[in-house]
Amino acid sequence: GAGVSQSPSNKVTEKGKDVELRCDPISGHTALYWYRQSLGQGLEFLIYFQGNSAPDKSGLPSDRFSAERTGGSVSTLTIQRTQQEDSAVYLCASKAFQETQYFGPGTRLLVL
Amino acid sequence: GNSVTQMEGPVTLSEEAFLTINCTYTATGYPSLFWYVQYPGEGLQLLLKATKADDKGSNKGFEATYRKETTSFHLEKGSVQVSDSAVYFCAIEDFGNEKLTFGTGTRLTIIP
């Protein structure tokens, strides 16, 4: 079946602009995670959804970052007023109950 | 919180050499442990996992044993191939929200 998909695969934006990153999880997976992979920080957790609610937002680096999930499926990660330090690969993963996380290919974000 | 300490890279080996990548962790409770692999130009893939003490995860000739007494989950392979060249991440899963905490990653290059 289809895996986790993310769009766009690459995004170049100017400092100060807002960006939206999309994640389509595997059908039926109730849990969804966003991570960020950057040269300086490695792989770090951002936010976790169970259904449409986000019980753990502890990894969001600032209030410029937000995420939502609708219909227990698609999730959008929004970064407002982007900064150069936001440049990274943003990874989405989904999982079924007591199973392992499956990762999408990521969105490579470059802020100029 | 949980943390993972992973052997620094990069690691360069000749084909058919023996591989060990060290990983130790700190955690509360009895977390599940994982090795993920990222091949060049591809997304993160689960390589193997272990969910309780003394479990051995294995896949594609790689093995890792969950050692509670030493809080370790070292990755081993008896005879590496050029196709094993990738970045390897050790990870630990939080109890509850099951988010992953990753090590810094080890870049492995196998030369013919």
Short mmCIF file of N, CA and C in Angstrom, two decimals, chain B:
data_model
loop_
_atom_site.label_atom_id
_atom_site.label_comp_id
_atom_site.label_asym_id
_atom_site.label_seq_id
_atom_site.Cartn_x
_atom_site.Cartn_y
_atom_site.Cartn_z
N GLY B 1 14.67 13.54 30.67
CA GLY B 1 14.08 12.83 29.54
C GLY B 1 15.04 11.80 28.98
N ASN B 2 14.59 11.13 27.95
CA ASN B 2 15.42 10.11 27.30
C ASN B 2 16.56 10.73 26.50
N SER B 3 17.63 10.00 26.38
CA SER B 3 18.73 10.45 25.53
C SER B 3 19.44 9.24 24.93
N VAL B 4 20.08 9.47 23.80
CA VAL B 4 20.81 8.43 23.08
C VAL B 4 22.20 8.95 22.75
N THR B 5 23.20 8.15 23.07
CA THR B 5 24.58 8.50 22.71
C THR B 5 25.06 7.48 21.69
N GLN B 6 25.45 7.96 20.57
CA GLN B 6 25.80 7.10 19.45
C GLN B 6 27.23 7.37 19.02
N MET B 7 27.86 6.31 18.59
CA MET B 7 29.24 6.38 18.12
C MET B 7 29.36 7.44 17.03
N GLU B 8 30.35 8.30 17.19
CA GLU B 8 30.56 9.36 16.21
C GLU B 8 31.11 8.77 14.92
N GLY B 9 30.78 9.40 13.84
CA GLY B 9 31.34 8.98 12.57
C GLY B 9 32.29 10.03 12.05
N PRO B 10 32.59 10.01 10.78
CA PRO B 10 32.20 8.93 9.87
C PRO B 10 33.05 7.68 10.06
N VAL B 11 32.49 6.56 9.63
CA VAL B 11 33.18 5.29 9.69
C VAL B 11 33.39 4.80 8.26
N THR B 12 34.62 4.44 7.95
CA THR B 12 34.96 3.90 6.63
C THR B 12 35.55 2.52 6.81
N LEU B 13 34.98 1.55 6.10
CA LEU B 13 35.45 0.16 6.19
C LEU B 13 35.61 -0.42 4.80
N SER B 14 36.41 -1.43 4.71
CA SER B 14 36.52 -2.18 3.46
C SER B 14 35.40 -3.21 3.39
N GLU B 15 35.03 -3.56 2.18
CA GLU B 15 34.01 -4.59 1.98
C GLU B 15 34.41 -5.87 2.71
N GLU B 16 33.41 -6.52 3.29
CA GLU B 16 33.55 -7.77 4.04
C GLU B 16 34.13 -7.58 5.43
N ALA B 17 34.38 -6.36 5.84
CA ALA B 17 34.86 -6.11 7.21
C ALA B 17 33.72 -6.29 8.20
N PHE B 18 34.09 -6.43 9.48
CA PHE B 18 33.11 -6.52 10.57
C PHE B 18 32.76 -5.11 11.03
N LEU B 19 31.47 -4.90 11.27
CA LEU B 19 30.99 -3.58 11.66
C LEU B 19 30.40 -3.60 13.07
N THR B 20 30.77 -2.61 13.86
CA THR B 20 30.08 -2.32 15.11
C THR B 20 29.85 -0.83 15.20
N ILE B 21 28.62 -0.44 15.47
CA ILE B 21 28.31 0.96 15.77
C ILE B 21 27.69 0.96 17.16
N ASN B 22 28.36 1.66 18.07
CA ASN B 22 27.92 1.65 19.47
C ASN B 22 26.76 2.61 19.72
N CYS B 23 25.86 2.19 20.60
CA CYS B 23 24.74 3.03 21.00
C CYS B 23 24.42 2.73 22.46
N THR B 24 24.36 3.77 23.27
CA THR B 24 23.90 3.63 24.65
C THR B 24 22.79 4.63 24.88
N TYR B 25 21.98 4.36 25.90
CA TYR B 25 20.82 5.20 26.11
C TYR B 25 20.59 5.44 27.60
N THR B 26 19.84 6.49 27.89
CA THR B 26 19.30 6.70 29.23
C THR B 26 17.81 6.87 29.08
N ALA B 27 17.07 6.24 29.96
CA ALA B 27 15.62 6.29 29.86
C ALA B 27 14.99 5.86 31.17
N THR B 28 13.76 6.28 31.35
CA THR B 28 12.97 5.75 32.46
C THR B 28 12.16 4.59 31.92
N GLY B 29 11.98 3.59 32.75
CA GLY B 29 11.19 2.45 32.34
C GLY B 29 11.93 1.54 31.38
N TYR B 30 11.16 0.89 30.53
CA TYR B 30 11.72 -0.10 29.61
C TYR B 30 11.30 0.24 28.19
N PRO B 31 12.03 1.15 27.57
CA PRO B 31 11.63 1.61 26.24
C PRO B 31 11.94 0.58 25.16
N SER B 32 11.34 0.75 24.01
CA SER B 32 11.72 0.01 22.82
C SER B 32 12.90 0.73 22.15
N LEU B 33 13.75 -0.06 21.51
CA LEU B 33 14.96 0.47 20.89
C LEU B 33 14.97 0.15 19.40
N PHE B 34 15.54 1.05 18.62
CA PHE B 34 15.48 0.95 17.17
C PHE B 34 16.81 1.35 16.54
N TRP B 35 17.05 0.77 15.38
CA TRP B 35 18.04 1.30 14.45
C TRP B 35 17.30 1.66 13.16
N TYR B 36 17.48 2.91 12.74
CA TYR B 36 16.97 3.38 11.46
C TYR B 36 18.15 3.63 10.53
N VAL B 37 17.90 3.50 9.22
CA VAL B 37 18.94 3.71 8.23
C VAL B 37 18.44 4.69 7.17
N GLN B 38 19.34 5.54 6.73
CA GLN B 38 19.01 6.52 5.69
C GLN B 38 20.03 6.35 4.57
N TYR B 39 19.60 5.72 3.47
CA TYR B 39 20.47 5.54 2.31
C TYR B 39 20.55 6.86 1.54
N PRO B 40 21.60 7.05 0.78
CA PRO B 40 21.77 8.32 0.05
C PRO B 40 20.54 8.66 -0.79
N GLY B 41 20.01 9.85 -0.56
CA GLY B 41 18.89 10.33 -1.34
C GLY B 41 17.55 9.72 -0.97
N GLU B 42 17.50 8.94 0.10
CA GLU B 42 16.26 8.30 0.49
C GLU B 42 15.83 8.72 1.89
N GLY B 43 14.63 8.32 2.26
CA GLY B 43 14.09 8.64 3.57
C GLY B 43 14.55 7.65 4.63
N LEU B 44 14.17 7.93 5.86
CA LEU B 44 14.49 7.05 6.99
C LEU B 44 13.72 5.75 6.89
N GLN B 45 14.43 4.64 7.08
CA GLN B 45 13.78 3.33 7.07
C GLN B 45 14.13 2.59 8.35
N LEU B 46 13.17 1.88 8.88
CA LEU B 46 13.45 1.04 10.03
C LEU B 46 14.35 -0.11 9.60
N LEU B 47 15.44 -0.31 10.32
CA LEU B 47 16.33 -1.43 10.04
C LEU B 47 16.01 -2.61 10.94
N LEU B 48 15.93 -2.34 12.25
CA LEU B 48 15.58 -3.40 13.18
C LEU B 48 15.15 -2.78 14.51
N LYS B 49 14.53 -3.60 15.34
CA LYS B 49 14.07 -3.11 16.62
C LYS B 49 14.08 -4.21 17.66
N ALA B 50 14.03 -3.80 18.93
CA ALA B 50 13.90 -4.74 20.04
C ALA B 50 13.04 -4.08 21.10
N THR B 51 12.13 -4.84 21.65
CA THR B 51 11.14 -4.23 22.55
C THR B 51 11.34 -4.57 24.02
N LYS B 52 12.18 -5.55 24.32
CA LYS B 52 12.43 -5.85 25.74
C LYS B 52 13.83 -6.39 25.92
N ALA B 53 14.25 -6.41 27.17
CA ALA B 53 15.62 -6.81 27.50
C ALA B 53 15.94 -8.20 26.95
N ASP B 54 17.15 -8.31 26.40
CA ASP B 54 17.71 -9.53 25.82
C ASP B 54 17.12 -9.89 24.47
N ASP B 55 16.16 -9.12 23.99
CA ASP B 55 15.67 -9.31 22.62
C ASP B 55 16.80 -8.99 21.64
N LYS B 56 16.85 -9.74 20.55
CA LYS B 56 17.78 -9.43 19.46
C LYS B 56 16.98 -9.07 18.24
N GLY B 57 17.21 -7.86 17.72
CA GLY B 57 16.62 -7.48 16.45
C GLY B 57 17.58 -7.82 15.33
N SER B 58 17.05 -8.23 14.18
CA SER B 58 17.93 -8.56 13.07
C SER B 58 17.23 -8.29 11.74
N ASN B 59 18.03 -7.91 10.74
CA ASN B 59 17.52 -7.63 9.42
C ASN B 59 18.70 -7.39 8.50
N LYS B 60 18.65 -7.92 7.30
CA LYS B 60 19.66 -7.71 6.26
C LYS B 60 21.07 -8.02 6.75
N GLY B 61 21.20 -8.97 7.66
CA GLY B 61 22.51 -9.34 8.19
C GLY B 61 22.97 -8.50 9.36
N PHE B 62 22.22 -7.44 9.69
CA PHE B 62 22.52 -6.62 10.86
C PHE B 62 21.83 -7.21 12.09
N GLU B 63 22.48 -7.03 13.24
CA GLU B 63 21.90 -7.48 14.50
C GLU B 63 22.18 -6.45 15.59
N ALA B 64 21.27 -6.40 16.57
CA ALA B 64 21.50 -5.59 17.77
C ALA B 64 20.74 -6.25 18.91
N THR B 65 21.38 -6.30 20.08
CA THR B 65 20.76 -6.94 21.24
C THR B 65 20.49 -5.90 22.32
N TYR B 66 19.31 -5.91 22.85
CA TYR B 66 18.85 -5.00 23.91
C TYR B 66 19.50 -5.44 25.22
N ARG B 67 20.47 -4.65 25.69
CA ARG B 67 21.19 -4.98 26.92
C ARG B 67 20.78 -4.00 28.01
N LYS B 68 19.91 -4.46 28.91
CA LYS B 68 19.42 -3.56 29.95
C LYS B 68 20.52 -3.24 30.96
N GLU B 69 21.36 -4.23 31.25
CA GLU B 69 22.38 -4.04 32.29
C GLU B 69 23.42 -3.00 31.90
N THR B 70 23.68 -2.88 30.59
CA THR B 70 24.64 -1.88 30.13
C THR B 70 23.95 -0.73 29.37
N THR B 71 22.65 -0.73 29.35
CA THR B 71 21.83 0.24 28.61
C THR B 71 22.41 0.49 27.22
N SER B 72 22.57 -0.60 26.47
CA SER B 72 23.20 -0.49 25.16
C SER B 72 22.39 -1.23 24.10
N PHE B 73 22.63 -0.85 22.86
CA PHE B 73 21.96 -1.48 21.72
C PHE B 73 22.89 -1.33 20.52
N HIS B 74 24.02 -1.99 20.59
CA HIS B 74 25.06 -1.85 19.57
C HIS B 74 24.66 -2.57 18.29
N LEU B 75 24.93 -1.93 17.16
CA LEU B 75 24.61 -2.51 15.85
C LEU B 75 25.84 -3.26 15.32
N GLU B 76 25.62 -4.47 14.82
CA GLU B 76 26.73 -5.27 14.30
C GLU B 76 26.34 -5.92 12.98
N LYS B 77 27.38 -6.11 12.15
CA LYS B 77 27.21 -6.91 10.94
C LYS B 77 28.53 -7.60 10.66
N GLY B 78 28.46 -8.86 10.33
CA GLY B 78 29.67 -9.65 10.19
C GLY B 78 30.48 -9.35 8.95
N SER B 79 29.83 -8.96 7.87
CA SER B 79 30.52 -8.76 6.60
C SER B 79 29.77 -7.69 5.81
N VAL B 80 30.29 -6.47 5.83
CA VAL B 80 29.56 -5.37 5.21
C VAL B 80 29.78 -5.35 3.69
N GLN B 81 28.82 -4.76 3.02
CA GLN B 81 28.86 -4.62 1.57
C GLN B 81 28.82 -3.14 1.19
N VAL B 82 29.21 -2.85 -0.03
CA VAL B 82 29.18 -1.46 -0.50
C VAL B 82 27.78 -0.88 -0.37
N SER B 83 26.79 -1.71 -0.59
CA SER B 83 25.39 -1.25 -0.52
C SER B 83 24.94 -0.89 0.89
N ASP B 84 25.75 -1.19 1.89
CA ASP B 84 25.42 -0.80 3.27
C ASP B 84 25.82 0.63 3.58
N SER B 85 26.47 1.28 2.66
CA SER B 85 26.86 2.68 2.86
C SER B 85 25.61 3.53 3.06
N ALA B 86 25.56 4.20 4.21
CA ALA B 86 24.35 4.95 4.59
C ALA B 86 24.64 5.65 5.91
N VAL B 87 23.63 6.37 6.40
CA VAL B 87 23.71 6.94 7.75
C VAL B 87 22.80 6.12 8.66
N TYR B 88 23.32 5.71 9.79
CA TYR B 88 22.60 4.85 10.72
C TYR B 88 22.27 5.64 11.99
N PHE B 89 21.01 5.53 12.42
CA PHE B 89 20.54 6.25 13.60
C PHE B 89 20.02 5.26 14.63
N CYS B 90 20.51 5.37 15.84
CA CYS B 90 19.96 4.64 16.97
C CYS B 90 18.84 5.49 17.57
N ALA B 91 17.76 4.87 18.02
CA ALA B 91 16.64 5.64 18.54
C ALA B 91 15.96 4.89 19.68
N ILE B 92 15.34 5.65 20.55
CA ILE B 92 14.63 5.11 21.69
C ILE B 92 13.24 5.69 21.68
N GLU B 93 12.28 4.89 22.08
CA GLU B 93 10.89 5.31 22.00
C GLU B 93 10.34 5.61 23.37
N ASP B 94 9.78 6.79 23.52
CA ASP B 94 9.15 7.18 24.77
C ASP B 94 7.95 6.29 25.08
N PHE B 95 7.81 5.92 26.33
CA PHE B 95 6.57 5.26 26.74
C PHE B 95 5.47 6.31 26.77
N GLY B 96 4.32 5.95 26.28
CA GLY B 96 3.21 6.91 26.30
C GLY B 96 2.96 7.47 24.91
N ASN B 97 3.65 8.56 24.59
CA ASN B 97 3.40 9.15 23.28
C ASN B 97 4.22 8.49 22.18
N GLU B 98 5.18 7.68 22.58
CA GLU B 98 5.97 6.88 21.63
C GLU B 98 6.75 7.71 20.63
N LYS B 99 7.08 8.93 21.00
CA LYS B 99 7.94 9.71 20.12
C LYS B 99 9.35 9.13 20.19
N LEU B 100 10.10 9.33 19.12
CA LEU B 100 11.45 8.81 19.04
C LEU B 100 12.48 9.88 19.38
N THR B 101 13.46 9.47 20.18
CA THR B 101 14.63 10.30 20.43
C THR B 101 15.79 9.63 19.71
N PHE B 102 16.47 10.38 18.86
CA PHE B 102 17.50 9.82 18.00
C PHE B 102 18.89 10.17 18.49
N GLY B 103 19.84 9.28 18.19
CA GLY B 103 21.23 9.63 18.30
C GLY B 103 21.62 10.53 17.14
N THR B 104 22.87 10.95 17.14
CA THR B 104 23.33 11.92 16.15
C THR B 104 23.53 11.33 14.76
N GLY B 105 23.51 10.02 14.66
CA GLY B 105 23.72 9.39 13.36
C GLY B 105 25.19 9.08 13.12
N THR B 106 25.43 7.97 12.44
CA THR B 106 26.78 7.56 12.07
C THR B 106 26.82 7.31 10.58
N ARG B 107 27.64 8.06 9.89
CA ARG B 107 27.77 7.87 8.44
C ARG B 107 28.76 6.75 8.18
N LEU B 108 28.31 5.73 7.47
CA LEU B 108 29.12 4.56 7.16
C LEU B 108 29.41 4.54 5.66
N THR B 109 30.67 4.41 5.33
CA THR B 109 31.08 4.27 3.94
C THR B 109 31.86 2.97 3.79
N ILE B 110 31.43 2.16 2.85
CA ILE B 110 32.12 0.89 2.58
C ILE B 110 32.82 1.01 1.23
N ILE B 111 34.10 0.73 1.22
CA ILE B 111 34.88 0.84 -0.01
C ILE B 111 35.18 -0.56 -0.54
N PRO B 112 35.09 -0.72 -1.87
CA PRO B 112 35.31 -2.05 -2.46
C PRO B 112 36.75 -2.51 -2.28
#
